[in-house]
């Protein structure tokens, strides 16, 4: 009895657990109570009382006419645990196979070291280690797809002699041990350093010293063990090797053909838009560098971009259109095949140049849908390698400084151009950069145009960058999300301010190169006249983008100015000339079509947007005022654009050109329908008055 009372004093758990199973004593002994039937599965799920009316069903299941089943909860939990264990084992197997694909060798032997220990101290005594390393390099670094030959008559036996196949059979000993110091995951930002420098890598000597000071003398010798296995074992595998495998669509041509195509690109295109430094691009064509470009996505993509552009520049007649265009697209597919490596791999200058070449190529072939994504990746990589900051130019030679500035400003100009064309937000903000404009008179004279009297020169590339700065302000004040809900009077004030900036920019250009809305009798003859033509078209397009908002709401603007004259100051009177300025700019853009270089299909593809947009502007003007005296002349200009676009369809039909033709036909039909309707109304009124 004392033991029982002690149990009750301390909780009495043993007695309380047995009380439900005991009943009242019968004849001096305890008997077990009969256990009731547990609730069925349906009642347990609905959390209601399960009342049994017969041996087979409970009351609720009988009324609902559903099967009444009993499930032992212990068996249910057991089955659930078995299912969870099976799922965990499957996930572990998938994770192990994934680690093996990206370079981690997971041994099942208990005596073998773990993959972390193995990454720090590789077993060099094992005779199979070298073979396993070679298999991992060849397995993860190889292209997934077989090469697509350019010509059907090409000898199949010649494919294994390609440089790429030579690279695949390269021994592991030929790979240099390089530990990259610019990994984004090890980057220490400026806000952590309390110093004016822009930041540094934790793997650099400066970073190790900073970590030692912060940890009060702690050791940082094992910091490199955090790197992926392939990086600090001496292989050249990239961070995402195996996750996003590269694709190889076409083998490289012979070395002589590569050099010829690269020279064509440098002379006909890179001299106008200097994406690459000629000496650096030509160095890729050397035998030693051809062996190593497969380890660098940026170099591989840059060379293929130059080859693709070189084939596109060779398109001159109908006989070679299909062949050269197909070859150009195959090499561009080679470059796009390493897009994941360019966007998510180690950032470098080659990746920026390759992506810029892709953007220009796609714009030139009227495939501008992915350009917004590509240009945002370009801007992100520019920030990672600090191209937007002037303080990172110290220690570089003048040629390298100028090239870095050009690359950044080409990316900046394309960003603003694509933003205004597609109506998407800009990727590069002006507040996050302080890089200087390209040099007024560079050493290589790229972009320089001398005046007729040889008294002064004009840097058309620098002027294009200055115009891009104005385009950024146009997007910010007129087309950004913050500018949508502004009152029309405030928008009119922004239009007047932007128009003044644009006119100041135009006045800074020499008179003979200045874009004017009048028809030019002769265009200046110069090797960079194509860039000057682009500058003129871009200026007229920017003028239309500034005044199109007030031109469409000119009548409403006058009423708002009268009502709110006491709140807002009256803007410049130029806003009441918006429709006339838009019409003149659109007319001037279409008149410049005859100066477009048909031999350079890429540049024509980049600039054809401006006449198309001018046709849309003229069509809108005719729809708003179908009785204008110049309506017939403007419809003729729209038809002129339609004729020019149709002449670009050489050889095989192009979906991009067909889409442009459809747009031109739509603009022309809208203008003609508005003029026809206005004429019918006018004749009807005359008939009414005569009768």
XYZ file of C-alpha atoms in Angstrom:
691
model
C 0.000 0.000 0.000
C 2.813 2.360 0.748
C 4.199 1.719 -2.726
C 0.842 2.518 -4.301
C 0.509 5.763 -2.368
C 4.046 6.689 -3.277
C 3.212 6.202 -6.948
C 0.157 8.391 -6.580
C 2.210 11.047 -4.832
C 4.694 11.067 -7.714
C 2.096 11.074 -10.426
C 0.773 7.533 -10.159
C 1.433 6.913 -13.814
C 1.526 3.125 -13.640
C -1.804 2.832 -11.869
C -3.550 5.448 -13.949
C -2.463 3.714 -17.141
C -4.180 0.493 -16.037
C -7.372 2.052 -14.668
C -9.245 2.182 -18.019
C -8.678 -1.539 -18.466
C -10.008 -2.460 -15.036
C -13.629 -2.797 -13.995
C -15.329 -3.179 -10.640
C -14.335 -6.237 -8.617
C -16.497 -9.263 -9.073
C -16.205 -11.957 -6.369
C -13.080 -10.290 -5.009
C -11.029 -10.047 -8.218
C -10.515 -7.535 -11.017
C -11.738 -8.275 -14.512
C -10.737 -6.645 -17.849
C -13.214 -4.358 -19.583
C -13.967 -5.122 -23.203
C -12.227 -2.702 -25.596
C -14.575 -0.746 -27.830
C -14.127 -0.727 -31.570
C -11.911 2.138 -32.789
C -13.307 4.847 -35.052
C -13.336 4.114 -38.756
C -11.131 5.924 -41.237
C -13.912 8.296 -42.396
C -14.967 9.364 -38.905
C -11.350 9.740 -37.808
C -10.650 12.029 -40.766
C -13.806 14.094 -40.147
C -13.218 14.049 -36.353
C -16.730 12.919 -35.444
C -18.083 10.217 -33.122
C -18.205 6.789 -34.707
C -21.384 4.960 -33.629
C -21.658 1.369 -34.741
C -25.103 0.207 -35.818
C -24.092 -3.182 -37.181
C -21.031 -5.309 -37.630
C -20.074 -3.810 -41.004
C -20.788 -0.049 -40.977
C -21.099 2.854 -38.591
C -24.035 5.247 -38.594
C -22.309 8.004 -40.617
C -20.914 5.665 -43.278
C -24.279 3.977 -43.571
C -26.046 7.291 -44.169
C -23.384 8.538 -46.560
C -23.297 5.164 -48.340
C -19.487 5.035 -48.233
C -17.289 2.096 -47.275
C -16.500 1.880 -43.579
C -12.945 0.675 -43.052
C -10.841 0.356 -39.949
C -7.137 1.187 -40.141
C -4.782 0.536 -37.300
C -2.997 3.851 -36.603
C 0.178 2.024 -35.673
C 0.233 0.225 -38.997
C -0.573 3.506 -40.763
C 2.389 5.234 -39.057
C 4.622 2.308 -39.921
C 3.709 2.485 -43.594
C 4.251 6.247 -43.583
C 7.696 5.843 -42.032
C 8.634 3.222 -44.614
C 7.554 5.552 -47.415
C 9.585 8.418 -45.945
C 12.679 6.234 -45.590
C 12.347 5.093 -49.180
C 12.028 8.691 -50.365
C 15.062 9.807 -48.344
C 17.171 6.961 -49.738
C 16.177 7.928 -53.266
C 17.094 11.570 -52.651
C 20.468 10.580 -51.177
C 21.235 8.476 -54.256
C 20.349 11.354 -56.555
C 22.499 13.740 -54.495
C 25.474 11.372 -54.602
C 25.182 10.964 -58.362
C 24.989 14.741 -58.741
C 28.149 15.210 -56.638
C 29.945 12.659 -58.795
C 28.951 14.548 -61.944
C 30.396 17.842 -60.687
C 33.705 16.268 -59.606
C 33.276 14.832 -56.092
C 34.315 11.183 -55.870
C 32.313 9.560 -53.052
C 33.882 6.263 -51.977
C 31.852 3.622 -50.161
C 34.889 2.104 -48.428
C 35.149 3.015 -44.759
C 38.914 3.379 -45.059
C 38.622 5.959 -47.834
C 38.599 9.626 -46.817
C 35.464 11.707 -47.135
C 34.998 13.957 -50.140
C 35.969 17.004 -48.061
C 39.197 15.370 -46.905
C 39.825 14.035 -50.385
C 39.452 17.490 -51.860
C 42.048 18.886 -49.465
C 44.549 16.005 -49.817
C 44.103 14.037 -53.017
C 45.474 10.533 -53.022
C 48.352 10.709 -55.452
C 49.636 7.215 -54.662
C 46.610 5.496 -56.125
C 47.334 4.291 -59.668
C 43.758 4.912 -60.766
C 43.569 8.529 -59.556
C 45.048 9.979 -62.731
C 42.692 7.973 -64.907
C 39.699 9.005 -62.780
C 40.688 12.668 -63.023
C 41.060 12.377 -66.768
C 37.645 10.756 -67.048
C 36.057 13.510 -64.971
C 37.648 16.213 -67.134
C 36.630 14.604 -70.402
C 33.185 13.661 -69.159
C 32.113 17.019 -67.784
C 33.959 19.248 -70.217
C 32.772 17.592 -73.405
C 30.070 19.013 -75.626
C 26.783 17.126 -75.440
C 25.753 17.145 -79.056
C 27.642 15.997 -82.125
C 28.991 18.684 -84.497
C 26.746 19.774 -87.348
C 28.803 19.956 -90.515
C 28.432 23.036 -92.652
C 28.691 21.314 -96.003
C 27.170 18.040 -97.025
C 30.298 17.142 -99.053
C 32.603 17.574 -96.066
C 34.737 14.528 -95.342
C 33.538 12.817 -92.151
C 37.071 11.771 -91.348
C 38.110 15.413 -91.134
C 35.985 16.091 -88.053
C 38.267 14.304 -85.557
C 41.132 16.479 -86.792
C 39.327 19.543 -85.493
C 40.967 21.548 -82.741
C 38.145 20.706 -80.392
C 38.742 16.956 -80.649
C 42.440 17.540 -80.068
C 41.526 19.458 -76.929
C 39.357 16.638 -75.637
C 42.278 14.202 -75.777
C 44.602 16.560 -73.932
C 46.364 14.983 -70.962
C 45.582 16.233 -67.449
C 49.218 17.204 -66.960
C 48.860 19.941 -69.585
C 46.324 21.809 -67.468
C 47.814 24.549 -65.334
C 46.967 24.930 -61.678
C 45.097 28.205 -61.335
C 43.101 29.351 -58.330
C 40.868 32.219 -59.479
C 40.742 35.145 -57.096
C 37.650 36.821 -58.559
C 34.997 34.328 -57.491
C 31.787 36.251 -56.704
C 31.039 34.109 -53.634
C 34.367 35.173 -52.039
C 34.011 38.876 -52.821
C 34.280 41.188 -49.787
C 32.227 44.375 -50.455
C 33.344 47.869 -49.581
C 30.810 48.253 -46.751
C 32.647 45.512 -44.788
C 36.118 46.939 -45.187
C 35.633 50.499 -43.885
C 38.028 51.657 -46.598
C 37.701 53.738 -49.787
C 38.684 50.821 -52.014
C 35.867 49.137 -53.998
C 36.314 45.756 -52.317
C 38.484 42.716 -52.900
C 38.443 38.935 -53.022
C 38.880 36.909 -49.856
C 41.315 34.678 -51.775
C 43.648 37.555 -52.600
C 46.583 38.487 -50.317
C 44.693 41.604 -49.270
C 41.651 39.503 -48.408
C 43.635 36.995 -46.349
C 45.266 39.820 -44.422
C 41.858 41.395 -43.760
C 40.451 38.069 -42.492
C 43.487 37.583 -40.228
C 42.965 41.023 -38.695
C 39.234 40.467 -38.210
C 39.754 37.053 -36.586
C 42.596 38.383 -34.399
C 45.290 36.218 -35.883
C 43.183 33.249 -36.903
C 44.492 30.886 -39.564
C 43.108 31.127 -43.086
C 45.187 28.346 -44.589
C 42.175 26.110 -45.294
C 40.127 28.810 -47.018
C 40.932 27.391 -50.446
C 39.379 24.070 -49.427
C 35.972 25.739 -49.747
C 36.496 25.974 -53.501
C 34.886 23.408 -55.779
C 37.017 20.328 -56.263
C 37.955 21.040 -59.862
C 39.236 24.562 -59.174
C 41.894 23.874 -56.556
C 42.979 20.451 -57.822
C 44.392 22.025 -60.947
C 41.566 21.368 -63.392
C 39.932 24.033 -65.471
C 36.343 23.031 -64.743
C 34.001 25.937 -64.151
C 31.701 26.430 -61.184
C 28.575 25.204 -62.982
C 30.263 22.475 -65.008
C 27.788 19.625 -65.373
C 24.749 21.606 -64.221
C 24.432 23.517 -67.512
C 26.380 21.512 -70.111
C 27.704 23.402 -73.119
C 26.594 22.532 -76.630
C 28.681 22.331 -79.776
C 26.817 22.847 -83.043
C 29.547 23.366 -85.607
C 33.308 22.653 -85.724
C 35.708 25.520 -86.242
C 36.876 26.077 -89.825
C 40.558 25.796 -90.771
C 42.955 28.342 -89.353
C 43.306 30.289 -92.621
C 39.531 30.655 -92.879
C 39.331 31.771 -89.241
C 41.916 34.507 -89.794
C 40.163 35.676 -92.985
C 36.769 35.899 -91.273
C 38.189 37.690 -88.226
C 39.955 40.249 -90.458
C 36.717 40.879 -92.373
C 34.910 41.461 -89.104
C 37.587 43.811 -87.748
C 37.725 45.912 -90.923
C 34.024 46.131 -91.748
C 32.300 46.054 -88.362
C 34.639 46.379 -85.384
C 36.056 49.612 -86.812
C 32.530 51.037 -86.532
C 31.443 49.449 -83.236
C 34.706 48.600 -81.400
C 33.555 45.711 -79.239
C 36.894 43.869 -79.407
C 40.474 45.036 -79.311
C 41.958 43.887 -82.664
C 45.209 42.559 -81.223
C 43.399 40.535 -78.537
C 40.923 39.037 -80.994
C 43.647 38.118 -83.477
C 45.636 36.458 -80.702
C 42.812 33.912 -80.328
C 43.569 32.667 -83.837
C 47.036 31.448 -82.866
C 47.600 27.728 -82.535
C 48.294 27.774 -78.809
C 45.253 29.897 -78.018
C 42.991 27.777 -80.200
C 43.888 24.898 -77.889
C 42.931 26.843 -74.754
C 39.784 28.751 -75.767
C 37.647 25.717 -74.925
C 38.461 26.255 -71.256
C 37.107 29.815 -71.338
C 33.461 30.400 -72.279
C 34.208 34.075 -72.948
C 37.014 33.389 -75.417
C 35.121 30.574 -77.135
C 31.977 32.695 -77.512
C 33.948 35.769 -78.656
C 35.680 33.875 -81.445
C 32.412 32.309 -82.623
C 30.680 35.714 -82.559
C 33.429 37.160 -84.769
C 33.118 34.205 -87.176
C 29.325 34.554 -87.308
C 29.550 38.281 -88.038
C 32.242 37.630 -90.639
C 29.955 35.272 -92.560
C 27.068 37.743 -92.341
C 29.286 40.493 -93.777
C 29.982 38.318 -96.819
C 26.332 38.344 -97.893
C 26.375 40.386 -101.109
C 24.380 38.494 -103.725
C 21.529 36.034 -103.919
C 23.786 33.074 -104.694
C 25.594 33.111 -101.334
C 22.816 34.394 -99.083
C 21.526 31.052 -97.889
C 24.936 29.433 -97.366
C 26.594 32.358 -95.559
C 23.537 33.028 -93.406
C 23.340 29.382 -92.377
C 27.049 29.298 -91.486
C 26.707 32.526 -89.523
C 23.831 31.134 -87.481
C 25.708 27.895 -86.754
C 28.647 29.792 -85.252
C 26.275 32.044 -83.331
C 24.675 28.873 -81.929
C 28.144 27.824 -80.814
C 28.409 31.080 -78.879
C 24.897 30.786 -77.458
C 25.687 27.220 -76.396
C 27.917 28.562 -73.598
C 25.447 31.266 -72.538
C 25.032 29.759 -69.074
C 28.777 29.828 -68.569
C 28.919 33.473 -69.644
C 26.058 34.610 -67.410
C 26.707 32.476 -64.326
C 30.407 31.670 -64.537
C 33.448 33.686 -63.558
C 33.006 37.275 -64.792
C 35.637 38.642 -67.156
C 35.990 41.112 -70.006
C 35.677 38.431 -72.676
C 32.209 37.493 -71.406
C 31.040 41.106 -71.709
C 32.400 41.409 -75.244
C 30.860 38.114 -76.323
C 27.433 39.065 -74.952
C 27.602 42.474 -76.652
C 28.405 40.771 -79.947
C 25.396 38.475 -79.466
C 23.106 41.454 -78.824
C 24.250 43.296 -81.949
C 24.010 40.117 -84.052
C 20.469 39.356 -82.880
C 19.367 42.952 -83.429
C 20.880 42.834 -86.912
C 19.025 39.634 -87.777
C 15.728 41.080 -86.480
C 15.662 38.587 -83.590
C 15.476 41.102 -80.768
C 13.337 39.160 -78.269
C 16.222 37.898 -76.046
C 18.201 41.146 -76.273
C 16.692 42.538 -73.061
C 17.866 39.525 -71.058
C 21.323 39.591 -72.640
C 21.878 43.314 -72.044
C 20.850 42.966 -68.383
C 23.443 40.195 -68.022
C 26.019 42.455 -69.667
C 25.326 45.263 -67.193
C 25.522 42.861 -64.248
C 28.916 41.515 -65.349
C 30.135 45.073 -65.968
C 29.372 45.840 -62.330
C 31.123 42.670 -61.157
C 34.352 43.576 -62.960
C 33.902 47.270 -62.043
C 33.766 48.717 -65.556
C 31.440 51.498 -64.385
C 34.028 52.964 -61.996
C 36.903 55.207 -63.064
C 38.964 54.314 -60.001
C 39.687 50.841 -61.399
C 41.566 52.248 -64.407
C 44.780 52.837 -62.484
C 47.692 50.603 -63.446
C 46.426 49.986 -66.993
C 47.967 51.193 -70.213
C 46.057 53.875 -72.198
C 44.890 51.359 -74.815
C 43.349 49.082 -72.178
C 41.711 52.005 -70.389
C 40.160 53.237 -73.635
C 38.949 49.746 -74.557
C 37.287 49.241 -71.153
C 35.525 52.597 -71.518
C 34.319 51.729 -75.003
C 32.943 48.372 -73.910
C 31.021 49.944 -71.049
C 29.587 52.745 -73.199
C 28.588 50.380 -75.997
C 26.687 48.359 -73.385
C 25.175 51.586 -72.029
C 24.010 52.736 -75.484
C 22.484 49.354 -76.300
C 20.727 49.274 -72.931
C 19.022 52.624 -73.558
C 18.233 51.713 -77.161
C 16.579 48.401 -76.271
C 14.723 50.021 -73.377
C 13.086 52.652 -75.595
C 12.368 50.154 -78.373
C 10.814 47.402 -76.265
C 9.408 49.550 -73.445
C 11.315 47.682 -70.720
C 13.132 49.190 -67.707
C 16.745 50.241 -68.142
C 19.402 47.991 -66.600
C 22.114 50.592 -65.931
C 21.232 53.553 -63.718
C 23.144 56.799 -64.114
C 23.551 57.168 -60.346
C 25.627 53.975 -60.152
C 28.463 54.951 -62.494
C 31.211 57.529 -62.787
C 33.190 56.238 -65.765
C 34.415 58.883 -68.196
C 33.286 59.152 -71.796
C 35.531 57.764 -74.549
C 38.544 59.941 -75.318
C 37.876 62.848 -77.659
C 40.836 61.975 -79.916
C 41.843 58.314 -79.339
C 45.172 56.874 -80.407
C 43.613 54.484 -82.946
C 41.294 57.204 -84.387
C 38.228 54.945 -84.184
C 35.085 57.046 -84.603
C 36.945 60.159 -85.773
C 35.563 62.142 -88.743
C 37.532 65.192 -89.991
C 35.641 68.176 -91.326
C 35.903 69.225 -94.954
C 38.295 72.069 -94.214
C 40.417 69.791 -91.942
C 40.245 72.426 -89.203
C 38.536 70.224 -86.620
C 37.448 66.662 -86.017
C 34.259 65.051 -84.766
C 34.173 61.920 -82.580
C 30.934 60.274 -83.618
C 31.295 57.454 -81.061
C 31.605 59.883 -78.145
C 28.637 61.903 -79.437
C 26.557 58.703 -79.588
C 27.326 58.082 -75.911
C 26.253 61.631 -75.041
C 22.975 61.059 -76.879
C 22.480 57.830 -74.895
C 22.674 59.874 -71.682
C 19.791 62.015 -72.971
C 17.835 58.859 -73.850
C 18.249 57.708 -70.267
C 16.643 60.954 -69.080
C 13.849 60.511 -71.632
C 13.020 57.093 -70.210
C 13.205 58.345 -66.629
C 10.959 61.410 -67.077
C 8.500 60.113 -69.693
C 8.374 56.321 -69.892
C 9.282 54.964 -66.456
C 6.725 53.631 -63.969
C 7.107 56.741 -61.790
C 6.275 59.000 -64.760
C 2.975 57.333 -65.678
C 0.786 58.953 -63.029
C 2.160 62.484 -63.366
C -0.191 65.302 -64.440
C -0.051 66.217 -68.101
C 1.241 69.692 -67.285
C 4.258 68.227 -65.473
C 4.878 65.889 -68.410
C 4.799 68.919 -70.709
C 7.436 70.592 -68.570
C 9.648 67.500 -68.835
C 9.150 67.469 -72.610
C 10.312 71.080 -72.855
C 13.349 70.377 -70.631
C 14.379 67.295 -72.621
C 13.903 69.094 -75.926
C 16.251 71.830 -74.730
C 18.915 69.270 -73.767
C 18.584 67.560 -77.129
C 19.002 70.824 -79.012
C 22.091 71.729 -76.966
C 23.576 68.365 -77.867
C 22.839 68.937 -81.543
C 24.440 72.405 -81.469
C 27.672 70.882 -80.128
C 28.128 68.917 -83.382
C 29.964 70.528 -86.318
C 27.574 72.042 -88.835
C 28.283 69.636 -91.693
C 27.641 66.600 -89.444
C 24.652 68.051 -87.599
C 21.347 66.145 -88.006
C 18.718 68.399 -89.550
C 15.124 67.583 -90.504
C 15.784 68.803 -94.040
C 16.567 66.366 -96.836
C 20.289 65.876 -97.364
C 21.439 66.064 -100.967
C 24.660 64.142 -100.231
C 25.713 62.283 -97.140
C 29.305 62.785 -95.889
C 31.699 60.252 -97.400
C 33.796 58.588 -94.716
C 34.639 55.059 -93.517
C 32.578 55.748 -90.379
C 29.702 57.391 -92.248
C 27.513 54.429 -91.265
C 27.914 55.365 -87.585
C 27.037 58.968 -88.472
C 23.914 57.693 -90.237
C 23.001 55.737 -87.112
C 23.549 58.905 -85.052
C 21.158 60.908 -87.275
C 18.477 58.230 -87.169
C 18.866 57.892 -83.418
C 18.507 61.659 -82.963
C 15.265 61.820 -84.959
C 13.916 58.812 -83.069
C 14.765 60.474 -79.740
C 13.007 63.656 -80.871
C 9.879 61.648 -81.697
C 10.064 59.815 -78.351
C 10.174 63.167 -76.521
C 7.274 64.880 -78.327
C 4.929 61.987 -79.137
C 3.165 62.200 -75.744
C 2.242 65.882 -76.007
C 1.514 65.511 -79.738
C -1.193 62.926 -79.022
C -2.803 65.092 -76.283
C -2.220 68.581 -77.615
C -5.859 69.701 -77.298
C -6.181 68.399 -73.742
C -2.871 70.034 -72.811
C -4.192 73.509 -73.682
C -7.235 73.026 -71.452
C -5.095 71.813 -68.513
C -2.747 74.766 -68.864
C -5.680 77.194 -68.656
C -7.156 75.470 -65.588
C -3.886 75.087 -63.670
C -2.045 78.226 -64.698
C -1.957 79.394 -61.072
C -0.275 76.166 -59.895
C 2.218 75.410 -62.653
C 4.457 77.737 -64.594
C 3.871 77.754 -68.312
C 6.387 75.522 -70.113
C 8.256 76.389 -73.276
C 6.053 77.041 -76.303
C 7.851 74.232 -78.146
C 5.359 71.772 -76.646
C 2.627 73.237 -78.880
C 4.772 72.301 -81.900
C 5.112 68.645 -80.879
C 3.020 67.213 -83.703
C 4.885 69.226 -86.331
C 8.263 68.222 -84.878
C 7.291 64.540 -84.846
C 6.167 64.723 -88.468
C 9.365 66.427 -89.619
C 11.561 63.971 -87.706
C 9.699 60.978 -89.156
C 9.990 62.385 -92.676
C 13.738 62.969 -92.243
C 14.237 59.399 -90.941
C 12.551 57.862 -93.973
C 14.522 60.083 -96.347
C 17.759 58.662 -94.904
C 16.889 55.138 -96.065
C 18.761 55.584 -99.340
C 22.053 55.965 -97.435
C 21.756 52.618 -95.638
C 24.516 50.169 -96.618
C 22.730 47.207 -98.150
C 26.000 45.281 -98.250
C 26.130 45.231 -94.433
C 22.990 43.296 -93.561
C 23.748 43.411 -89.805
C 23.918 47.211 -89.638
C 20.789 47.498 -91.775
C 18.989 45.184 -89.366
C 20.019 47.381 -86.429
C 18.889 50.625 -88.114
C 15.733 49.448 -89.904
C 13.757 50.026 -86.695
C 13.933 53.797 -87.146
C 12.135 54.002 -90.527
C 9.519 51.542 -89.249
C 8.881 53.690 -86.178
C 8.778 56.785 -88.411
C 6.086 55.087 -90.546
C 4.056 54.445 -87.414
C 4.413 58.114 -86.442
C 3.245 59.332 -89.845
C 0.328 56.913 -89.797
C -0.756 58.196 -86.358
C -0.516 61.778 -87.595
C -2.714 61.016 -90.623
C -5.286 59.213 -88.446
C -5.520 62.221 -86.118
C -5.694 64.722 -88.995
C -6.746 62.942 -92.219
C -7.358 66.255 -94.039
C -3.784 67.455 -93.750
C -2.368 68.794 -97.014
C 0.692 66.482 -96.786
C -1.286 63.280 -96.274
C -0.618 61.960 -99.787
C 3.114 62.632 -99.486
C 3.259 60.921 -96.109
C 1.448 57.825 -97.386
C 4.027 57.694 -100.183
C 6.809 57.724 -97.600
C 5.192 54.822 -95.755
C 5.034 52.891 -99.031
C 8.710 53.724 -99.611
C 9.621 52.066 -96.312
C 7.527 49.045 -97.228
C 9.345 48.733 -100.550
C 12.760 48.973 -98.886
C 11.915 46.286 -96.315
C 10.667 43.950 -99.033
C 13.978 44.356 -100.882
C 15.816 42.954 -97.838
C 14.162 39.542 -98.240
C 16.959 37.904 -100.219
C 16.764 34.213 -100.948
C 14.973 32.235 -98.251
C 12.033 34.024 -96.549
C 12.823 35.584 -93.186
C 10.283 35.671 -90.364
C 11.626 38.980 -89.058
C 11.290 40.695 -92.432
C 7.812 39.245 -92.911
C 6.805 40.713 -89.542
C 8.158 44.150 -90.531
C 6.294 44.005 -93.830
C 3.104 43.175 -91.967
C 3.610 46.209 -89.707
C 4.266 48.513 -92.681
C 1.161 47.256 -94.465
C -0.906 47.837 -91.320
C 0.352 51.417 -90.926
C -0.336 52.160 -94.579
C -3.834 50.626 -94.499
C -4.783 52.628 -91.383
C -3.654 55.873 -92.979
C -5.426 55.128 -96.272
C -8.628 54.140 -94.464
C -8.615 57.392 -92.446
C -8.083 59.499 -95.598
C -10.802 57.605 -97.464
C -13.310 58.031 -94.643
C -12.557 61.743 -94.400
C -13.005 62.135 -98.160
C -16.373 60.371 -98.101
C -17.604 62.641 -95.294
C -16.439 65.706 -97.213
C -18.188 64.630 -100.444
C -21.353 63.794 -98.518
C -21.505 67.288 -97.059
C -20.989 68.822 -100.474
C -23.847 66.781 -101.905
C -26.092 67.862 -99.029
C -25.388 71.534 -99.623
C -25.876 71.246 -103.393
C -29.232 69.600 -103.036
